[in-house]
Coordinates of N, CA and C in Angstrom, one line a residue:
M28 N 26.7 21.0 -31.6 CA 25.9 19.8 -31.3 C 26.6 18.9 -30.3
A29 N 26.0 18.4 -29.2 CA 26.7 17.6 -28.3 C 27.0 16.2 -28.9
R30 N 28.2 15.7 -28.7 CA 28.6 14.4 -29.2 C 28.0 13.3 -28.4
A31 N 27.5 12.3 -29.2 CA 26.9 11.1 -28.5 C 28.0 10.4 -27.7
H32 N 27.6 9.8 -26.6 CA 28.5 9.0 -25.8 C 28.6 7.6 -26.4
P33 N 29.8 7.1 -26.5 CA 30.0 5.7 -27.1 C 29.1 4.7 -26.5
N34 N 28.8 4.8 -25.2 CA 27.9 3.8 -24.5 C 26.5 3.9 -25.1
D35 N 26.1 5.1 -25.5 CA 24.7 5.2 -26.1 C 24.6 4.4 -27.4
R36 N 25.7 4.5 -28.2 CA 25.7 3.7 -29.4 C 25.7 2.2 -29.2
L37 N 26.5 1.8 -28.2 CA 26.6 0.3 -27.9 C 25.2 -0.2 -27.4
R38 N 24.6 0.6 -26.5 CA 23.3 0.3 -26.0 C 22.3 0.2 -27.1
R39 N 22.3 1.2 -28.0 CA 21.3 1.3 -29.1 C 21.5 0.0 -30.0
M40 N 22.8 -0.3 -30.3 CA 23.0 -1.5 -31.2 C 22.5 -2.8 -30.6
D41 N 22.7 -2.9 -29.3 CA 22.1 -4.1 -28.6 C 20.6 -4.1 -28.7
L42 N 19.9 -3.0 -28.5 CA 18.5 -2.9 -28.7 C 18.1 -3.2 -30.1
L43 N 18.8 -2.7 -31.1 CA 18.5 -2.9 -32.5 C 18.6 -4.4 -32.8
A44 N 19.6 -5.1 -32.3 CA 19.8 -6.5 -32.5 C 18.6 -7.3 -32.1
V45 N 18.1 -7.0 -30.9 CA 16.9 -7.7 -30.3 C 15.7 -7.3 -31.1
Q46 N 15.5 -6.0 -31.5 CA 14.4 -5.6 -32.2 C 14.3 -6.2 -33.6
L47 N 15.4 -6.3 -34.3 CA 15.4 -6.9 -35.6 C 15.2 -8.4 -35.6
K48 N 15.5 -9.0 -34.5 CA 15.3 -10.5 -34.3 C 13.8 -10.7 -34.0
Q49 N 13.1 -9.8 -33.3 CA 11.8 -10.1 -32.9 C 10.7 -9.6 -33.9
E50 N 11.0 -8.6 -34.6 CA 10.1 -8.0 -35.6 C 10.3 -8.5 -37.0
E51 N 9.2 -8.8 -37.7 CA 9.3 -9.4 -39.0 C 9.9 -8.4 -40.0
R52 N 9.6 -7.1 -39.9 CA 10.2 -6.2 -40.9 C 10.3 -4.8 -40.2
C53 N 11.5 -4.2 -40.4 CA 11.8 -2.9 -39.9 C 12.3 -2.1 -41.0
T54 N 12.2 -0.8 -40.9 CA 12.8 0.1 -41.9 C 13.7 1.0 -41.2
I55 N 14.7 1.5 -41.9 CA 15.7 2.5 -41.3 C 15.0 3.7 -40.8
K56 N 14.0 4.2 -41.6 CA 13.3 5.4 -41.2 C 12.5 5.1 -39.9
G57 N 11.8 4.0 -39.8 CA 11.1 3.6 -38.6 C 12.0 3.5 -37.4
L58 N 13.1 2.8 -37.6 CA 14.1 2.6 -36.5 C 14.7 4.0 -36.0
A59 N 15.0 4.8 -37.0 CA 15.5 6.2 -36.6 C 14.5 6.9 -35.7
R60 N 13.2 6.9 -36.1 CA 12.2 7.6 -35.4 C 12.0 7.0 -34.0
Q61 N 12.0 5.7 -33.9 CA 11.9 5.0 -32.6 C 13.0 5.3 -31.6
H62 N 14.2 5.4 -32.1 CA 15.4 5.6 -31.3 C 15.8 7.1 -31.2
G63 N 15.1 8.0 -31.8 CA 15.4 9.4 -31.7 C 16.7 9.8 -32.3
V64 N 17.1 9.2 -33.4 CA 18.4 9.6 -34.1 C 18.1 9.7 -35.6
S65 N 19.1 10.1 -36.4 CA 18.9 10.2 -37.8 C 19.0 8.9 -38.5
E66 N 18.4 8.9 -39.7 CA 18.5 7.6 -40.5 C 20.0 7.3 -40.8
R67 N 20.8 8.3 -41.0 CA 22.2 8.1 -41.3 C 22.9 7.4 -40.1
T68 N 22.5 7.8 -38.9 CA 23.1 7.2 -37.7 C 22.7 5.7 -37.6
I69 N 21.4 5.4 -37.9 CA 20.9 4.0 -37.9 C 21.7 3.2 -38.9
A70 N 21.9 3.8 -40.1 CA 22.6 3.1 -41.2 C 24.0 2.8 -40.7
R71 N 24.7 3.7 -40.0 CA 26.0 3.5 -39.5 C 26.0 2.4 -38.5
D72 N 25.0 2.4 -37.6 CA 24.9 1.4 -36.6 C 24.8 0.0 -37.2
L73 N 24.0 -0.1 -38.3 CA 23.7 -1.4 -38.9 C 25.0 -1.9 -39.6
S74 N 25.8 -0.9 -40.2 CA 27.0 -1.2 -40.8 C 28.0 -1.8 -39.8
L75 N 28.1 -1.2 -38.6 CA 29.0 -1.7 -37.6 C 28.6 -3.0 -37.1
M76 N 27.3 -3.2 -37.0 CA 26.7 -4.5 -36.6 C 27.1 -5.6 -37.6
R77 N 27.0 -5.3 -38.9 CA 27.4 -6.3 -39.9 C 28.9 -6.6 -39.8
D78 N 29.7 -5.5 -39.5 CA 31.2 -5.7 -39.4 C 31.5 -6.7 -38.2
R79 N 30.6 -6.7 -37.2 CA 30.8 -7.6 -36.0 C 30.3 -9.0 -36.3
G80 N 29.7 -9.2 -37.5 CA 29.3 -10.6 -37.8 C 27.9 -10.8 -37.7
L81 N 27.0 -9.8 -37.4 CA 25.6 -10.0 -37.4 C 25.0 -10.1 -38.8
P82 N 24.3 -11.2 -39.1 CA 23.7 -11.4 -40.4 C 22.5 -10.6 -40.7
I83 N 22.7 -9.3 -41.0 CA 21.6 -8.4 -41.3 C 21.4 -8.3 -42.8
D84 N 20.2 -8.6 -43.2 CA 19.8 -8.4 -44.6 C 19.0 -7.1 -44.8
A85 N 19.2 -6.5 -46.0 CA 18.5 -5.3 -46.3 C 18.0 -5.3 -47.7
D86 N 16.7 -4.9 -47.9 CA 16.1 -4.8 -49.2 C 16.7 -3.5 -49.9
R87 N 16.8 -3.5 -51.2 CA 17.3 -2.4 -51.9 C 16.2 -1.3 -52.0
G88 N 16.6 -0.1 -52.1 CA 15.6 1.0 -52.2 C 15.5 1.8 -50.9
R89 N 15.0 3.0 -51.1 CA 14.9 4.0 -49.9 C 14.1 3.5 -48.8
G90 N 13.0 2.8 -49.1 CA 12.0 2.3 -48.1 C 12.2 0.9 -47.7
G91 N 13.3 0.3 -48.1 CA 13.6 -1.1 -47.9 C 13.6 -1.5 -46.5
G92 N 13.3 -2.8 -46.2 CA 13.3 -3.3 -44.9 C 14.6 -3.9 -44.5
V93 N 14.9 -4.0 -43.2 CA 16.1 -4.6 -42.7 C 15.6 -5.7 -41.7
R94 N 16.4 -6.8 -41.6 CA 16.1 -7.9 -40.7 C 17.3 -8.7 -40.4
L95 N 17.2 -9.4 -39.3 CA 18.2 -10.4 -39.0 C 17.9 -11.8 -39.5
D96 N 18.9 -12.6 -39.8 CA 18.6 -13.9 -40.2 C 17.8 -14.6 -39.2
P97 N 16.6 -15.2 -39.5 CA 15.7 -15.8 -38.5 C 16.4 -17.0 -37.7
H98 N 17.5 -17.5 -38.3 CA 18.1 -18.7 -37.6 C 19.2 -18.2 -36.6
W99 N 19.4 -16.9 -36.6 CA 20.5 -16.4 -35.7 C 19.8 -16.0 -34.3
G100 N 20.5 -16.3 -33.2 CA 20.0 -16.0 -31.9 C 20.9 -14.9 -31.2
V101 N 20.3 -14.1 -30.4 CA 21.0 -13.1 -29.6 C 21.8 -13.9 -28.6
G102 N 23.2 -13.8 -28.7 CA 24.0 -14.6 -27.9 C 24.2 -14.0 -26.5
R103 N 24.0 -12.8 -26.2 CA 24.2 -12.2 -24.9 C 23.1 -11.2 -24.6
V104 N 22.8 -10.9 -23.4 CA 21.8 -9.9 -23.0 C 22.5 -8.8 -22.2
N105 N 22.4 -7.6 -22.7 CA 23.0 -6.4 -21.9 C 21.8 -5.7 -21.2
L106 N 21.9 -5.6 -19.9 CA 20.9 -4.9 -19.2 C 21.4 -3.6 -18.7
S107 N 20.5 -2.6 -18.6 CA 20.8 -1.3 -18.0 C 20.8 -1.5 -16.5
Y108 N 21.3 -0.6 -15.7 CA 21.4 -0.7 -14.3 C 20.0 -0.9 -13.7
P109 N 19.0 -0.1 -14.0 CA 17.6 -0.3 -13.5 C 17.1 -1.6 -13.9
E110 N 17.3 -2.1 -15.1 CA 16.8 -3.4 -15.5 C 17.4 -4.5 -14.7
A111 N 18.8 -4.4 -14.5 CA 19.5 -5.4 -13.7 C 19.0 -5.5 -12.2
V112 N 18.7 -4.3 -11.7 CA 18.2 -4.2 -10.3 C 16.8 -4.9 -10.2
D113 N 16.0 -4.6 -11.2 CA 14.6 -5.2 -11.2 C 14.7 -6.7 -11.2
L114 N 15.6 -7.2 -12.1 CA 15.7 -8.6 -12.3 C 16.3 -9.3 -11.0
L115 N 17.3 -8.6 -10.4 CA 17.9 -9.2 -9.2 C 16.9 -9.2 -8.0
I116 N 16.1 -8.2 -7.9 CA 15.1 -8.1 -6.9 C 14.0 -9.2 -7.1
S117 N 13.6 -9.4 -8.4 CA 12.6 -10.4 -8.7 C 13.1 -11.8 -8.4
I118 N 14.4 -12.0 -8.6 CA 15.0 -13.3 -8.2 C 14.9 -13.5 -6.7
E119 N 15.3 -12.4 -5.9 CA 15.2 -12.5 -4.5 C 13.8 -12.8 -4.0
V120 N 12.8 -12.2 -4.6 CA 11.4 -12.4 -4.2 C 11.0 -13.8 -4.5
A121 N 11.4 -14.4 -5.7 CA 11.1 -15.8 -6.0 C 11.7 -16.7 -5.0
E122 N 12.9 -16.5 -4.6 CA 13.6 -17.3 -3.6 C 13.0 -17.2 -2.3
K123 N 12.6 -16.0 -1.8 CA 12.0 -15.8 -0.5 C 10.6 -16.6 -0.5
M124 N 9.9 -16.6 -1.6 CA 8.6 -17.3 -1.6 C 8.8 -18.8 -1.6
G125 N 10.0 -19.3 -1.9 CA 10.2 -20.7 -1.8 C 9.6 -21.5 -2.9
S126 N 9.4 -20.9 -4.1 CA 8.8 -21.7 -5.2 C 9.8 -22.8 -5.6
P127 N 9.4 -24.0 -5.7 CA 10.3 -25.1 -6.1 C 10.6 -25.2 -7.6
M128 N 9.8 -24.5 -8.4 CA 10.0 -24.6 -9.8 C 10.9 -23.5 -10.4
F129 N 11.8 -23.8 -11.3 CA 12.6 -22.9 -12.1 C 13.6 -22.1 -11.2
L130 N 14.0 -22.7 -10.1 CA 15.0 -22.0 -9.2 C 16.4 -22.6 -9.3
A131 N 16.5 -23.6 -10.1 CA 17.8 -24.3 -10.1 C 19.0 -23.4 -10.5
N132 N 18.8 -22.5 -11.4 CA 19.9 -21.6 -11.9 C 19.9 -20.2 -11.3
L133 N 18.9 -19.9 -10.5 CA 18.8 -18.5 -10.0 C 20.0 -18.1 -9.2
G134 N 20.7 -19.0 -8.5 CA 21.8 -18.6 -7.7 C 23.0 -18.1 -8.6
S135 N 23.1 -18.8 -9.7 CA 24.2 -18.5 -10.7 C 23.8 -17.2 -11.4
V136 N 22.6 -17.0 -11.8 CA 22.1 -15.7 -12.4 C 22.4 -14.6 -11.5
R137 N 22.0 -14.7 -10.2 CA 22.2 -13.7 -9.2 C 23.7 -13.3 -9.1
R138 N 24.6 -14.3 -9.0 CA 26.0 -14.1 -8.9 C 26.5 -13.3 -10.1
H139 N 26.1 -13.6 -11.3 CA 26.5 -12.9 -12.4 C 26.0 -11.4 -12.4
L140 N 24.8 -11.2 -11.9 CA 24.3 -9.8 -11.9 C 25.0 -9.0 -10.8
V141 N 25.2 -9.6 -9.6 CA 25.9 -8.9 -8.6 C 27.3 -8.6 -9.0
A142 N 28.0 -9.5 -9.7 CA 29.4 -9.2 -10.1 C 29.5 -8.1 -11.1
S143 N 28.4 -7.7 -11.8 CA 28.4 -6.6 -12.7 C 28.3 -5.3 -12.1
F144 N 28.0 -5.2 -10.8 CA 27.8 -4.0 -10.1 C 29.1 -3.6 -9.4
S145 N 29.3 -2.3 -9.3 CA 30.4 -1.7 -8.5 C 30.0 -2.0 -7.0
P146 N 31.0 -1.9 -6.1 CA 30.7 -2.1 -4.7 C 29.7 -1.1 -4.2
R147 N 29.7 0.1 -4.6 CA 28.7 1.1 -4.2 C 27.3 0.7 -4.7
K148 N 27.2 0.3 -5.9 CA 25.9 -0.2 -6.4 C 25.4 -1.4 -5.7
R149 N 26.3 -2.3 -5.4 CA 25.9 -3.5 -4.6 C 25.3 -3.1 -3.3
A150 N 25.9 -2.2 -2.6 CA 25.3 -1.7 -1.3 C 23.9 -1.1 -1.5
E151 N 23.8 -0.3 -2.6 CA 22.5 0.3 -2.9 C 21.4 -0.8 -3.1
V152 N 21.8 -1.8 -3.9 CA 20.9 -2.9 -4.2 C 20.5 -3.7 -3.0
N153 N 21.5 -3.9 -2.1 CA 21.2 -4.6 -0.8 C 20.2 -3.9 0.0
R154 N 20.4 -2.5 0.0 CA 19.4 -1.7 0.8 C 18.0 -1.8 0.2
L155 N 17.9 -1.8 -1.1 CA 16.6 -1.9 -1.7 C 16.0 -3.3 -1.4
K156 N 16.8 -4.4 -1.5 CA 16.2 -5.7 -1.2 C 15.7 -5.8 0.2
S157 N 16.4 -5.1 1.2 CA 16.0 -5.2 2.6 C 14.6 -4.4 2.8
R158 N 14.2 -3.6 1.8 CA 13.0 -2.9 2.0 C 11.8 -3.6 1.3
I159 N 12.0 -4.8 0.8 CA 10.9 -5.6 0.2 C 10.6 -6.8 1.1
L160 N 9.4 -6.8 1.6 CA 9.0 -7.8 2.6 C 8.1 -8.8 1.9
I161 N 8.1 -10.1 2.4 CA 7.3 -11.1 1.9 C 6.3 -11.5 3.0
G162 N 5.0 -11.4 2.7 CA 4.0 -11.7 3.6 C 3.3 -13.1 3.3
V163 N 2.3 -13.4 4.1 CA 1.5 -14.6 3.8 C 0.7 -14.4 2.5
T164 N 0.3 -15.5 2.0 CA -0.5 -15.5 0.7 C -1.8 -14.8 1.0
A165 N -2.3 -13.9 0.1 CA -3.5 -13.2 0.3 C -4.7 -14.2 0.4
S166 N -5.7 -13.9 1.1 CA -6.9 -14.7 1.2 C -7.6 -14.8 -0.1
T167 N -8.4 -15.9 -0.3 CA -9.2 -16.0 -1.5 C -10.1 -14.8 -1.7
Y168 N -10.6 -14.3 -0.6 CA -11.5 -13.1 -0.7 C -10.8 -11.9 -1.4
V169 N -9.5 -11.7 -0.9 CA -8.7 -10.6 -1.4 C -8.4 -10.8 -2.8
Q170 N -7.9 -12.1 -3.1 CA -7.5 -12.4 -4.5 C -8.6 -12.2 -5.5
A171 N -9.8 -12.5 -5.1 CA -11.0 -12.3 -6.0 C -11.2 -10.9 -6.5
G172 N -10.7 -9.9 -5.7 CA -10.9 -8.6 -6.1 C -9.7 -7.9 -6.6
V173 N -8.6 -8.6 -6.9 CA -7.3 -8.0 -7.3 C -7.4 -7.6 -8.7
T174 N -6.9 -6.4 -9.0 CA -6.8 -5.9 -10.4 C -5.3 -5.4 -10.6
S175 N -5.0 -5.2 -11.9 CA -3.6 -4.7 -12.2 C -3.6 -3.2 -12.1
P176 N -2.7 -2.6 -11.3 CA -2.7 -1.1 -11.2 C -2.2 -0.6 -12.6
P177 N -2.6 0.7 -12.9 CA -2.2 1.3 -14.2 C -0.7 1.3 -14.3
K178 N -0.2 1.2 -15.5 CA 1.3 1.2 -15.7 C 2.0 2.5 -15.2
R179 N 1.3 3.6 -15.4 CA 1.9 4.9 -14.9 C 2.0 4.9 -13.4
V180 N 1.0 4.3 -12.7 CA 1.1 4.2 -11.3 C 2.3 3.4 -10.8
V181 N 2.4 2.2 -11.5 CA 3.5 1.3 -11.2 C 4.9 2.0 -11.4
Q182 N 5.0 2.7 -12.5 CA 6.3 3.4 -12.8 C 6.6 4.5 -11.7
A183 N 5.6 5.3 -11.3 CA 5.8 6.3 -10.3 C 6.1 5.7 -9.0
L184 N 5.4 4.7 -8.6 CA 5.6 4.0 -7.3 C 7.0 3.4 -7.3
H185 N 7.4 2.8 -8.4 CA 8.7 2.1 -8.5 C 9.8 3.2 -8.3
Q186 N 9.7 4.3 -9.0 CA 10.7 5.3 -8.9 C 10.8 6.0 -7.6
G187 N 9.6 6.3 -7.0 CA 9.5 6.9 -5.7 C 10.1 6.0 -4.6
F188 N 9.8 4.7 -4.8 CA 10.4 3.7 -3.8 C 11.9 3.7 -3.9
I189 N 12.5 3.7 -5.1 CA 13.9 3.6 -5.3 C 14.6 4.9 -4.8
D190 N 14.0 6.0 -5.2 CA 14.7 7.3 -5.0 C 14.3 7.9 -3.6
L191 N 13.5 7.2 -2.8 CA 13.0 7.8 -1.5 C 12.4 9.2 -1.8
E192 N 11.4 9.2 -2.7 CA 10.7 10.4 -3.0 C 9.2 10.3 -2.7
T193 N 8.7 11.4 -2.1 CA 7.3 11.4 -1.8 C 6.4 11.4 -3.1
L194 N 5.3 10.7 -3.0 CA 4.3 10.6 -4.1 C 3.0 11.3 -3.7
A195 N 2.4 11.9 -4.7 CA 1.0 12.4 -4.6 C 0.1 11.3 -5.2
I196 N -0.8 10.7 -4.4 CA -1.6 9.6 -5.0 C -3.1 9.9 -4.8
R197 N -3.9 9.3 -5.6 CA -5.4 9.2 -5.4 C -5.7 7.8 -5.1
Y198 N -6.3 7.5 -3.9 CA -6.5 6.2 -3.4 C -8.0 5.8 -3.2
A199 N -8.4 4.6 -3.6 CA -9.7 4.2 -3.4 C -9.7 3.1 -2.2
R200 N -10.4 3.4 -1.2 CA -10.6 2.4 -0.1 C -11.5 1.3 -0.5
E201 N -11.5 0.3 0.4 CA -12.4 -0.9 0.1 C -13.8 -0.5 0.0
D202 N -14.3 0.5 0.8 CA -15.7 0.9 0.8 C -16.0 1.9 -0.4
G203 N -15.0 2.2 -1.2 CA -15.2 3.0 -2.4 C -14.9 4.5 -2.2
E204 N -14.6 4.9 -1.0 CA -14.2 6.3 -0.7 C -12.9 6.6 -1.3
I205 N -12.8 7.7 -2.1 CA -11.6 8.1 -2.8 C -11.0 9.4 -2.1
S206 N -9.7 9.4 -1.9 CA -9.0 10.5 -1.2 C -7.7 10.8 -1.9
D207 N -7.3 12.0 -1.8 CA -6.0 12.5 -2.3 C -5.0 12.5 -1.2
R208 N -3.9 11.9 -1.3 CA -2.9 11.8 -0.2 C -1.5 12.1 -0.8
E209 N -0.6 12.4 0.2 CA 0.8 12.5 -0.1 C 1.5 11.4 0.8
I210 N 2.2 10.5 0.2 CA 2.8 9.4 0.9 C 4.3 9.3 0.7
E211 N 5.0 8.7 1.7 CA 6.4 8.3 1.5 C 6.5 6.8 1.4
P212 N 6.8 6.3 0.2 CA 6.8 4.8 0.1 C 8.1 4.2 0.7
H213 N 8.1 3.8 1.9 CA 9.2 3.3 2.6 C 9.5 1.8 2.3
Y214 N 8.5 1.0 2.3 CA 8.7 -0.5 2.1 C 7.6 -1.0 1.2
L215 N 7.9 -2.1 0.5 CA 6.9 -2.8 -0.3 C 6.7 -4.2 0.3
M216 N 5.5 -4.7 0.3 CA 5.2 -6.0 0.8 C 4.4 -6.8 -0.2
L217 N 4.8 -8.0 -0.4 CA 4.0 -8.9 -1.3 C 3.3 -10.0 -0.5
K218 N 2.0 -9.9 -0.5 CA 1.2 -11.0 0.0 C 0.5 -11.6 -1.3
Y219 N 1.3 -12.6 -1.8 CA 1.0 -13.0 -3.2 C -0.5 -13.3 -3.4
P220 N -1.1 -12.8 -4.5 CA -0.4 -12.0 -5.6 C -0.6 -10.5 -5.5
V221 N -0.8 -10.0 -4.3 CA -1.1 -8.6 -4.0 C 0.1 -7.9 -3.5
W222 N 0.4 -6.7 -4.0 CA 1.5 -5.9 -3.5 C 0.9 -4.7 -2.7
Y223 N 1.6 -4.4 -1.6 CA 1.2 -3.3 -0.7 C 2.4 -2.4 -0.6
V224 N 2.1 -1.1 -0.3 CA 3.2 -0.2 0.0 C 3.0 0.3 1.4
L225 N 4.1 0.1 2.2 CA 4.1 0.6 3.6 C 4.6 2.0 3.6
A226 N 3.8 3.0 3.9 CA 4.1 4.4 3.7 C 3.8 5.2 4.9
F227 N 4.5 6.4 5.0 CA 4.1 7.4 5.9 C 3.1 8.3 5.2
D228 N 1.9 8.3 5.8 CA 0.7 9.1 5.1 C 0.7 10.5 5.7
H229 N 0.9 11.5 4.9 CA 0.9 12.8 5.4 C -0.5 13.3 5.8
L230 N -1.5 12.7 5.2 CA -2.9 13.1 5.5 C -3.2 12.7 6.9
R231 N -2.8 11.5 7.3 CA -3.1 11.0 8.7 C -2.0 11.2 9.6
A232 N -0.8 11.7 9.1 CA 0.4 11.9 9.9 C 0.8 10.7 10.6
E233 N 0.8 9.5 10.0 CA 1.2 8.3 10.6 C 1.4 7.2 9.5
P234 N 2.2 6.1 9.9 CA 2.4 5.1 8.9 C 1.1 4.4 8.6
R235 N 0.9 4.1 7.3 CA -0.3 3.4 6.8 C 0.1 2.4 5.7
T236 N -0.7 1.4 5.5 CA -0.5 0.4 4.5 C -1.5 0.6 3.4
F237 N -1.0 0.7 2.1 CA -1.9 0.9 1.0 C -1.8 -0.3 0.0
R238 N -2.9 -0.7 -0.5 CA -2.9 -1.8 -1.5 C -2.6 -1.1 -2.9
C239 N -1.6 -1.6 -3.6 CA -1.1 -1.0 -4.8 C -2.1 -0.9 -5.9
D240 N -3.0 -1.9 -6.0 CA -4.0 -1.9 -7.1 C -5.1 -1.0 -6.8
R241 N -5.2 -0.4 -5.6 CA -6.2 0.6 -5.3 C -5.7 2.0 -5.5
I242 N -4.4 2.2 -5.9 CA -3.9 3.5 -6.2 C -4.3 3.8 -7.6
L243 N -5.2 4.8 -7.7 CA -5.8 5.2 -9.0 C -4.8 6.0 -9.8
S244 N -4.0 6.9 -9.2 CA -3.0 7.7 -9.9 C -1.9 8.0 -8.9
A245 N -0.7 8.3 -9.5 CA 0.4 8.6 -8.6 C 1.4 9.4 -9.4
S246 N 1.9 10.4 -8.8 CA 2.9 11.3 -9.4 C 4.0 11.7 -8.4
R247 N 5.2 11.8 -8.9 CA 6.3 12.2 -8.1 C 6.3 13.7 -7.7
T248 N 6.7 14.0 -6.5 CA 6.6 15.4 -6.0 C 7.9 16.1 -6.1
G249 N 9.0 15.3 -6.2 CA 10.4 15.9 -6.1 C 10.9 16.1 -4.7
T250 N 10.1 15.7 -3.7 CA 10.5 15.9 -2.3 C 11.0 14.6 -1.8
R251 N 12.3 14.6 -1.3 CA 12.9 13.4 -0.7 C 12.5 13.2 0.7
F252 N 12.6 11.9 1.2 CA 12.3 11.7 2.6 C 13.4 10.7 3.2
R253 N 13.5 10.7 4.5 CA 14.5 9.8 5.1 C 13.8 8.5 5.5
L254 N 14.5 7.4 5.2 CA 13.9 6.1 5.5 C 13.7 5.8 7.0
L255 N 12.4 5.3 7.3 CA 12.1 5.0 8.7 C 12.4 3.5 8.9
P256 N 12.8 3.1 10.1 CA 13.0 1.7 10.4 C 11.7 0.9 10.3
K257 N 11.8 -0.4 10.0 CA 10.6 -1.2 9.8 C 9.7 -1.2 11.1
R258 N 10.3 -1.1 12.2 CA 9.4 -1.2 13.5 C 8.4 -0.1 13.5
E259 N 8.6 1.0 12.8 CA 7.7 2.1 12.8 C 6.4 1.7 12.1
F260 N 6.4 0.6 11.3 CA 5.2 0.3 10.5 C 4.5 -0.9 11.1
R261 N 4.9 -1.4 12.3 CA 4.3 -2.6 12.8 C 2.8 -2.4 13.2
K262 N 2.5 -1.2 13.6 CA 1.1 -0.9 14.0 C 0.2 -0.8 12.8
S263 N 0.7 -0.6 11.6 CA -0.1 -0.6 10.4 C -0.3 -1.9 9.7
L264 N 0.3 -3.0 10.3 CA 0.2 -4.3 9.8 C -0.7 -5.2 10.7
H265 N -1.3 -6.2 10.1 CA -2.0 -7.2 10.9 C -1.0 -8.2 11.5
A266 N -1.4 -8.9 12.5 CA -0.5 -9.8 13.2 C 0.0 -10.9 12.3
D267 N -0.8 -11.3 11.3 CA -0.4 -12.4 10.4 C 0.1 -11.9 9.0
D268 N 0.4 -10.6 8.9 CA 0.8 -10.1 7.6 C 2.1 -10.7 7.0
L269 N 3.1 -10.8 7.9 CA 4.4 -11.3 7.5 C 4.5 -12.8 7.6
A270 N 5.2 -13.4 6.6 CA 5.4 -14.8 6.7 C 6.4 -15.1 7.8
P271 N 6.2 -16.3 8.5 CA 7.1 -16.6 9.6 C 8.5 -16.9 9.1

C-alpha cells in the first residue's frame, strides 16, 4: 500500500479544523467517508490536533460526535496553490475595477500570497493575470439577461484556461441557435457582471468572443494549444469593449 505523503495529512487536518468549526456535529465515520480515509486515520488526525492545542470535544461511544469549542477561532488559513491563484486573481480584478470599498488591505494580502509562491510559480501567475481583461460595465439590457453558468461549465472553463487546453462546448447564441464547437480559451474578459471568453473557434477557424453564461456544457479535450497574442482578438471585440 502506498504511504500517504505528510503534506496530505497536514492539509487534511487543516480542512478538519475548519469543518469542525463550521458544522454543528460531525462523526468520525462521516469524516472518514468525506475525506476518503479510514476511521482509524481520522482518529489519529484528531489526536494530533488535540496535541497541538485544538480544543476538540468528543462524545463517548462508537457513533459519538466530535466538535471544536465554539469559542475557538481558526487562527490561520492554508490555501492550496489553485486556491491561492484564484484569490490572487480575484484581488487583481477588484483592483482593476477600481472599487473604493474593502480595498484597504488588499495590497498586503497580495504581498503575502505572492511571497508564498516560488519564483517559477510567480511567473506563471503573472502570465495568467495578463490574460484577464477588464472591459466596460455591461449595458442594462445585457445585465437583464445574465444567468449563472453551470458549475461544471465554470470548472472546465477554468481548467482549460489555466492549462491552455482546448474545450468542447455547446453554445447558445442570443437568437437561441445552439451549436457544438471546439474552442481554445485564450483570454477572459469581465464586462461587469458578465464574463466572456476570447477564444479561437475551430468551427469558424477564427477568433471569436463567447459569453460564458451562454455556454451550456463544456468538457476538456486533452489537446493543448499555444497562446495567441491579444492583437489577434481585436476583430472579435467591439470598439468600446475594453475599459480605457
